[in-house]
Short mmCIF file of C-alpha atoms in Angstrom, two decimals:
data_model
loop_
_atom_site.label_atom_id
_atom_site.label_comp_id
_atom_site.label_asym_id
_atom_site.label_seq_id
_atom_site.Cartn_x
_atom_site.Cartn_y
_atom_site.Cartn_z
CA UNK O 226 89.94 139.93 107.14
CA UNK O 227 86.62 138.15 108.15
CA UNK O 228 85.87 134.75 108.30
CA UNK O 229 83.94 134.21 105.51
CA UNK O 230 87.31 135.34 103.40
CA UNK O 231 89.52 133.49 105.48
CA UNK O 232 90.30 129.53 103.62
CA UNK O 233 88.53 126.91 105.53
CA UNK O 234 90.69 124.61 107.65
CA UNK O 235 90.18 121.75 105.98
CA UNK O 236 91.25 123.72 102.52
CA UNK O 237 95.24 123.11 102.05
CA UNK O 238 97.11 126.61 101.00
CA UNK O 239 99.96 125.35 98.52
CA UNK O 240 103.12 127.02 99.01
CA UNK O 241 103.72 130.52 97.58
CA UNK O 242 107.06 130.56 95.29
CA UNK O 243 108.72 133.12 97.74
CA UNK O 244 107.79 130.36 100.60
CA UNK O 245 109.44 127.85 98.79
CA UNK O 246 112.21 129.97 98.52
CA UNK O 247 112.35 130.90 101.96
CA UNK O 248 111.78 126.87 102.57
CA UNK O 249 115.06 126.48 100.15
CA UNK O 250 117.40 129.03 102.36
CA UNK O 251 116.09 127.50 105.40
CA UNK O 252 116.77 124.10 104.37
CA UNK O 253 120.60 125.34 103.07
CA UNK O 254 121.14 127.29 106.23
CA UNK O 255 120.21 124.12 108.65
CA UNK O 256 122.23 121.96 106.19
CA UNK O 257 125.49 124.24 106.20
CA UNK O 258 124.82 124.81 110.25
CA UNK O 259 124.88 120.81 110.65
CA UNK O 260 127.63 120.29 107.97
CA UNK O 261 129.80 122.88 110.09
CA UNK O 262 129.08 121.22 113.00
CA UNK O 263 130.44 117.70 111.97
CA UNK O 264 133.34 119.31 110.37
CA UNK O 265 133.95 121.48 113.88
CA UNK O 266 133.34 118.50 115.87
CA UNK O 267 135.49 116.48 114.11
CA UNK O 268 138.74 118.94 114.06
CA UNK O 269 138.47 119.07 117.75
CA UNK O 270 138.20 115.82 118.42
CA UNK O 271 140.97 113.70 120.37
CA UNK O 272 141.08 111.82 117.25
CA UNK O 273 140.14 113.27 114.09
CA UNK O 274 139.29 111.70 111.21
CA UNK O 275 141.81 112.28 108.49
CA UNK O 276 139.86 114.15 105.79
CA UNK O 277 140.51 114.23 101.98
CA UNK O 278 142.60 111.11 102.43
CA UNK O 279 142.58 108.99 99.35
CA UNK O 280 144.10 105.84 101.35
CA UNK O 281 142.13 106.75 104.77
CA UNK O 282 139.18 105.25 106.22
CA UNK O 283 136.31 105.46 103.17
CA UNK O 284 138.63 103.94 101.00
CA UNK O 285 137.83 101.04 99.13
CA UNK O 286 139.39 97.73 100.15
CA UNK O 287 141.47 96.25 97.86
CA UNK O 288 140.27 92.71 96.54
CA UNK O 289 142.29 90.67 98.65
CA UNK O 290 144.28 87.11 97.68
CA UNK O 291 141.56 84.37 96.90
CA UNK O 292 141.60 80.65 98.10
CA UNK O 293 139.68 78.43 96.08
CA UNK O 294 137.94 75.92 97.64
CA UNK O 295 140.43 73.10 96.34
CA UNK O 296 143.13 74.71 97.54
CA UNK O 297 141.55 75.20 100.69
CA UNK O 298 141.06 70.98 100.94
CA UNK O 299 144.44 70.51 100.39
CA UNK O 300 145.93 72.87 103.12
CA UNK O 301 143.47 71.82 105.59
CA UNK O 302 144.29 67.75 104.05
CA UNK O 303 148.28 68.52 104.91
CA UNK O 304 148.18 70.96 107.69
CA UNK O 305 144.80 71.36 109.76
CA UNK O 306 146.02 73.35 112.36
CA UNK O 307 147.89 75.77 109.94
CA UNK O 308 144.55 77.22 108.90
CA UNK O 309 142.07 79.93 111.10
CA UNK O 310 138.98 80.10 109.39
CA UNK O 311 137.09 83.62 109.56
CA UNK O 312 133.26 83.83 109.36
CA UNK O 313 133.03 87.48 108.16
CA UNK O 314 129.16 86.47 106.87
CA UNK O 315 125.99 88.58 107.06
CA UNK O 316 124.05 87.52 110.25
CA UNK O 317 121.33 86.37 108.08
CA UNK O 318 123.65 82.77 107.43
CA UNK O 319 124.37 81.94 110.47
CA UNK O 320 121.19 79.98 110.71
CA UNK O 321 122.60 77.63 107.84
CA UNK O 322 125.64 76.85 110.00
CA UNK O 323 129.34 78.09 109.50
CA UNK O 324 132.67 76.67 108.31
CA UNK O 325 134.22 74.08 110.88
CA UNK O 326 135.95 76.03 113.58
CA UNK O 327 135.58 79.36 112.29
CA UNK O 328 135.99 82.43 114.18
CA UNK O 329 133.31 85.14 114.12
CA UNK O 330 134.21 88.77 113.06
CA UNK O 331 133.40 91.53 111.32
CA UNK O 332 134.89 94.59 110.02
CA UNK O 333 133.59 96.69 112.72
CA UNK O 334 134.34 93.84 115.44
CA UNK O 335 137.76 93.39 114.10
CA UNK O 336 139.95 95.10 116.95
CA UNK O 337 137.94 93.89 119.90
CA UNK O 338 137.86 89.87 118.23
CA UNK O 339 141.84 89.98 117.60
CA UNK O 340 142.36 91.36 121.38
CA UNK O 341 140.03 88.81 123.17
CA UNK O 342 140.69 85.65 120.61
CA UNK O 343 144.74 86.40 120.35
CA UNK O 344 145.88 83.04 120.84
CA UNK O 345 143.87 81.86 117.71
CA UNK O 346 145.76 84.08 115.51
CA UNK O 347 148.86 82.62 115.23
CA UNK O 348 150.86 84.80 112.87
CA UNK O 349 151.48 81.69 111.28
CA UNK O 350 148.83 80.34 110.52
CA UNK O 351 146.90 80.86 106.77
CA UNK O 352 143.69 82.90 107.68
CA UNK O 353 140.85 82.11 105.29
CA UNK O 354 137.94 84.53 105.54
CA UNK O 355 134.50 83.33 103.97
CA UNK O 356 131.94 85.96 103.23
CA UNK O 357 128.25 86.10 101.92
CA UNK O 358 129.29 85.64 97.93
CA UNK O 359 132.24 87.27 96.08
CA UNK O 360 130.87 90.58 95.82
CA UNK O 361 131.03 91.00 99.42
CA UNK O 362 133.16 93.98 100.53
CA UNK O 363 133.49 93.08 104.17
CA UNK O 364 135.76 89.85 103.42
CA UNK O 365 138.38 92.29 101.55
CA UNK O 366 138.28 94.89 104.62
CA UNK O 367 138.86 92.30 107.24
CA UNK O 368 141.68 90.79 105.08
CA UNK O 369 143.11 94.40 104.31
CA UNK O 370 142.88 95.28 108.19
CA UNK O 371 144.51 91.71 109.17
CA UNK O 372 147.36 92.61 106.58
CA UNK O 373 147.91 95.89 108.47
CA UNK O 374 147.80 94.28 111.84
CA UNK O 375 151.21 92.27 110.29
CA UNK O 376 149.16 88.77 109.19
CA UNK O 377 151.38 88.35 105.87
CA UNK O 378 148.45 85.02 104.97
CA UNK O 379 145.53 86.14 104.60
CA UNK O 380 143.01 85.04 102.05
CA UNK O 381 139.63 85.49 101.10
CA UNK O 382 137.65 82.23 99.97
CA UNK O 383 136.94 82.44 96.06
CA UNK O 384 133.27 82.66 95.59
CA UNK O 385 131.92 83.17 99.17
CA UNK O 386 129.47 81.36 100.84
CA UNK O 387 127.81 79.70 98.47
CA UNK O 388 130.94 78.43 97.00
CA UNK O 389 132.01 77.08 100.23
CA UNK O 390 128.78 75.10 100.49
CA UNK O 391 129.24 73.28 97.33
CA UNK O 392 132.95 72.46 97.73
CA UNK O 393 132.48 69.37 99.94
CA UNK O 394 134.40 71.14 103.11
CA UNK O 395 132.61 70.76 106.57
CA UNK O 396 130.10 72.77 108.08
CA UNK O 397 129.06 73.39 111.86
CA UNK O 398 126.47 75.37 113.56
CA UNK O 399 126.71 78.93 114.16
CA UNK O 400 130.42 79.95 115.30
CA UNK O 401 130.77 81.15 119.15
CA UNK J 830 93.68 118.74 117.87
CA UNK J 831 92.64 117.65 114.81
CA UNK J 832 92.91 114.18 113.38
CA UNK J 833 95.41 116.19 110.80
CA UNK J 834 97.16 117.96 113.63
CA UNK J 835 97.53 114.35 115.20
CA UNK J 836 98.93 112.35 112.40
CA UNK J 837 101.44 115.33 111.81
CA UNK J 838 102.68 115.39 115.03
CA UNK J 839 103.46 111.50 115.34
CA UNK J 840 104.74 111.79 111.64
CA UNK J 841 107.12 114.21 113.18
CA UNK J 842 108.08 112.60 116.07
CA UNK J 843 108.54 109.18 114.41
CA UNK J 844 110.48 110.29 111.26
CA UNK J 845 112.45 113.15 113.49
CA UNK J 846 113.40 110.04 116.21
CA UNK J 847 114.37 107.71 113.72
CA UNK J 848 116.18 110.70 112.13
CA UNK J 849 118.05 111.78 115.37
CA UNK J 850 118.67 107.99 116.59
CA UNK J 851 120.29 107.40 113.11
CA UNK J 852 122.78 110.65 113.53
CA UNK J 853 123.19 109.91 117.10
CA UNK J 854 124.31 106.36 116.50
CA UNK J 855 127.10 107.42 113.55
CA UNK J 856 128.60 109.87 115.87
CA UNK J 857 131.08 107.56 117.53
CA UNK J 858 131.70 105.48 114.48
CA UNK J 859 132.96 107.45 112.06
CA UNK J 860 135.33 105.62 110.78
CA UNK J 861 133.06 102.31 110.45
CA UNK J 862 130.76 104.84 108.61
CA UNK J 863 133.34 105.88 106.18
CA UNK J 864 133.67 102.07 105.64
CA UNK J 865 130.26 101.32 104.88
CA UNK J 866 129.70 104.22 102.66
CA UNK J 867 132.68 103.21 100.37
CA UNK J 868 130.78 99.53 99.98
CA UNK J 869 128.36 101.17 98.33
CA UNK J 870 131.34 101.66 95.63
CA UNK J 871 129.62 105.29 94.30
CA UNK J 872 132.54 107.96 95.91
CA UNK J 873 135.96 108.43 96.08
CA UNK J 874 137.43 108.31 99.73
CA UNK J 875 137.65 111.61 100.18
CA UNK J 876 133.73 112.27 99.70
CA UNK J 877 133.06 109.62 101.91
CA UNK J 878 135.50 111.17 104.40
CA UNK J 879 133.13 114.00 104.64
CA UNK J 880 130.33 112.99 104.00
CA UNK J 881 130.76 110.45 107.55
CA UNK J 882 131.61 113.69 109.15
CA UNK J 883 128.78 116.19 108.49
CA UNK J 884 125.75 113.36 107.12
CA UNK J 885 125.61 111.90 110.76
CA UNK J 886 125.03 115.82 111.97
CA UNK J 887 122.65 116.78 108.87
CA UNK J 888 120.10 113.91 110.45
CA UNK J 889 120.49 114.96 113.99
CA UNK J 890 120.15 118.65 113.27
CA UNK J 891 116.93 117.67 110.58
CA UNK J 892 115.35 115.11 112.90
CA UNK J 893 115.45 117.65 116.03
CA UNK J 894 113.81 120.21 114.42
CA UNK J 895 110.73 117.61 113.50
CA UNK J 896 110.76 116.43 116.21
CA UNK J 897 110.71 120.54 118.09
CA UNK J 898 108.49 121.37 115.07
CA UNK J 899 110.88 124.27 114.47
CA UNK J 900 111.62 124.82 110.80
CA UNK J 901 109.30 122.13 109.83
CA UNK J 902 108.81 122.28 106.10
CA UNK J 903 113.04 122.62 105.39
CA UNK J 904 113.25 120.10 107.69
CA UNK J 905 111.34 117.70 106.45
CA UNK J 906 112.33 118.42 102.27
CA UNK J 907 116.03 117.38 103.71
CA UNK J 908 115.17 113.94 104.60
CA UNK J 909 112.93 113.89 102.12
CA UNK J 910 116.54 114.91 99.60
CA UNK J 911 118.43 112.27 102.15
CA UNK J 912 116.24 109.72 101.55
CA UNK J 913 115.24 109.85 98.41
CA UNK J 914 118.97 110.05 97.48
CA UNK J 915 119.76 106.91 100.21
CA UNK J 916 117.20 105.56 98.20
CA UNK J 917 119.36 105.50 94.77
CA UNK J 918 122.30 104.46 96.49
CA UNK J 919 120.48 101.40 97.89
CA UNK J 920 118.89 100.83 94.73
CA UNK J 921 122.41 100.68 92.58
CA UNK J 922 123.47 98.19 95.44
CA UNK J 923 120.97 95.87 95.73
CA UNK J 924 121.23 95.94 91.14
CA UNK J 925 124.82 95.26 91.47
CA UNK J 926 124.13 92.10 93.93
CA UNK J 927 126.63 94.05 96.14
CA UNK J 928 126.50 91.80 100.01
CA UNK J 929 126.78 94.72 101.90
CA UNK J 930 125.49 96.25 105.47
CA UNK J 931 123.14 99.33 105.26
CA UNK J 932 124.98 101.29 107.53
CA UNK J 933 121.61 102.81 108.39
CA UNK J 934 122.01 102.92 112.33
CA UNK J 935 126.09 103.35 112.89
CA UNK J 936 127.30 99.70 113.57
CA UNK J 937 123.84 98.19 113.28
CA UNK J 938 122.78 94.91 113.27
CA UNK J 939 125.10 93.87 110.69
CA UNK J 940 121.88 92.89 108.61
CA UNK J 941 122.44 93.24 104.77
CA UNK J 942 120.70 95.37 102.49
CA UNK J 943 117.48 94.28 100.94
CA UNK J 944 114.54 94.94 99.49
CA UNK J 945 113.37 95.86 102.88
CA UNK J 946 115.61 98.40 103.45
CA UNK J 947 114.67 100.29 100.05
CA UNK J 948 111.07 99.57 101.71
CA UNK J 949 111.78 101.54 104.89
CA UNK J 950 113.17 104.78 103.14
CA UNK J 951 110.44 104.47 100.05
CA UNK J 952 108.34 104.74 103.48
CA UNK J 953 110.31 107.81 105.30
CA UNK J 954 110.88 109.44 102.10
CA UNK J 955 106.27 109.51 101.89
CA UNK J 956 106.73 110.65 105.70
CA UNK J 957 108.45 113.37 105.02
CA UNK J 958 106.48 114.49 101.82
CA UNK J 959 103.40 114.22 104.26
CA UNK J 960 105.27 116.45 107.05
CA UNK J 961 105.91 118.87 104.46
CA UNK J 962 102.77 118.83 102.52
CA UNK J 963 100.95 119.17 106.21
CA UNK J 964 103.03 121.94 107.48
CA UNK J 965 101.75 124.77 104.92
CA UNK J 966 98.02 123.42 106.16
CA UNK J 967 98.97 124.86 109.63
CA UNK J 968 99.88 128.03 108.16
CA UNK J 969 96.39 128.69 106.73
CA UNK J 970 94.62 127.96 109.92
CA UNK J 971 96.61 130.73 111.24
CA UNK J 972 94.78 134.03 112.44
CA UNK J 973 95.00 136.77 109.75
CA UNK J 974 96.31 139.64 110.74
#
């Protein structure tokens, strides 16, 4: 073929419909390959996650017990030290300071904040988690994982964040 | 190298990074994977079982052959499918007001989602539409046989 037939460099050739097959079988095989992998990877691991599990990890937390913020003045009005408060916010609010004394954590933080905080969580104490608003999965996960760690009072503040603000209880800067 | 050749390869080697980075960083965290998955409230555990399994190995495998410029064009149309369908389940999030972390980068930065996030895969998913609209451009500069 000479030159002068050849396209230009500049001059884009689309795809042909048997390369965009061969693009689509590519694109299958690498996706199967890598799919394989995980699944491999993940069966020989030292521990596997449990697949197909409709109660395993991927599950959705249950909506856990509410506080509302009344109820929250009164405990803390006849027994202050009965009550852990949990800061399970986005890091976005912690500029606009946290509920008095609360502890940070998150879902992912959970294990390593209940080994190096212990004395805090005093099985009997009422743990009250506030979270960015009440459509905020993260507050139900940390109270679902706190229930399985054996903490029978756990609650999640009604309304979140922005509830908390209006309901007259104290606010601090960010929690340590 | 061309100014095309040029802008391909750091198209590559940025989306194909952030691609491998983003596998890379799920690995270890499955489990806090599944988690953030189900927030997004679209599957039923068992889906997002698997899908923390393999996904995290899809972007690894995807992102090192950008960035090897091995099997470009597939490459790039599956994070182009990855983020385009990210995209949606970002999108459904954010319209449900759901206060949840991306789950983007394995633990992250615990930032929520936002309208940057939908931002920053509107922006890989025109990456990888460039990658793959580039690649066939290669081909034609090819010597005929």
């Amino acid at each position: 073929m000479s030159d002068a037939a050849s396209p230009p460099a500049s001059t884009p050739k689309p795809a042909t419909a048997s390369e965009w097959k061969a693009d689509l079988a590519r694109a299958l095989g690498i996706v199967a390959v890598a799919c394989a992998l995980g699944l491999a990877t993940n069966a020989l691991s030292s521990k596997p996650m449990p697949l197909l599990d409709p109660k395993g990890p991927g599950a959705l937390p249950e909506p856990g017990p509410r506080i509302l913020g009344i109820e929250l003045m009164e405990e803390l009005r006849t027994n202050p030290q009965g009550i852990l408060m949990i800061d399970a916010r986005s890091d976005e609010l912690l500029a606009e300071g946290a509920p008095v004394g609360a502890v940070r954590m998150t879902p992912e933080t959970l294990v390593e904040d209940l080994r190096q905080k212990k004395p805090l969580f005093d099985a009997a104490r009422l743990l009250v988690i506030v979270c960015d608003s009440d459509k905020c999965p993260r507050g139900d996960d940390i109270a679902m994982q706190l229930m399985q760690f054996g903490y029978a009072t756990v609650k999640v503040f009604d309304g979140g964040w922005p509830a908390y603000k209006d309901s007259g209880l104290g606010i601090q800067g960010p929690p340590k | 190298m061309s100014g095309r050749s040029v802008l391909d390869w750091l198209l590559r080697l940025a989306l194909g990074g952030a691609m491998v980075y983003a596998g890379w960083s799920k690995l270890d965290v499955q489990e806090t994977f599944a988690r953030n998955i189900a927030n997004y409230r679209l599957l039923p555990a068992q889906l997002n079982q698997i899908l923390a399994v393999t996904l995290p190995w899809v972007e690894l495998v995807a992102g090192a052959l950008l960035v090897l410029g091995l099997w470009t064009r597939p490459a790039a149309w599956i994070v182009a499918a990855l983020m385009a369908a990210f995209a949606i389940g970002v999108g459904q999030a954010l319209a449900r007001g759901l206060d949840i972390s991306c789950g983007c980068f394995g633990e992250g930065t615990g930032e929520s989602l936002g309208l940057q996030t939908l931002g920053l895969e509107a922006a890989c998913l025109a990456a990888a539409i460039a990658i793959a609209w580039l690649a066939p451009r290669r081909a034609a500069r090819a010597p005929a046989a």
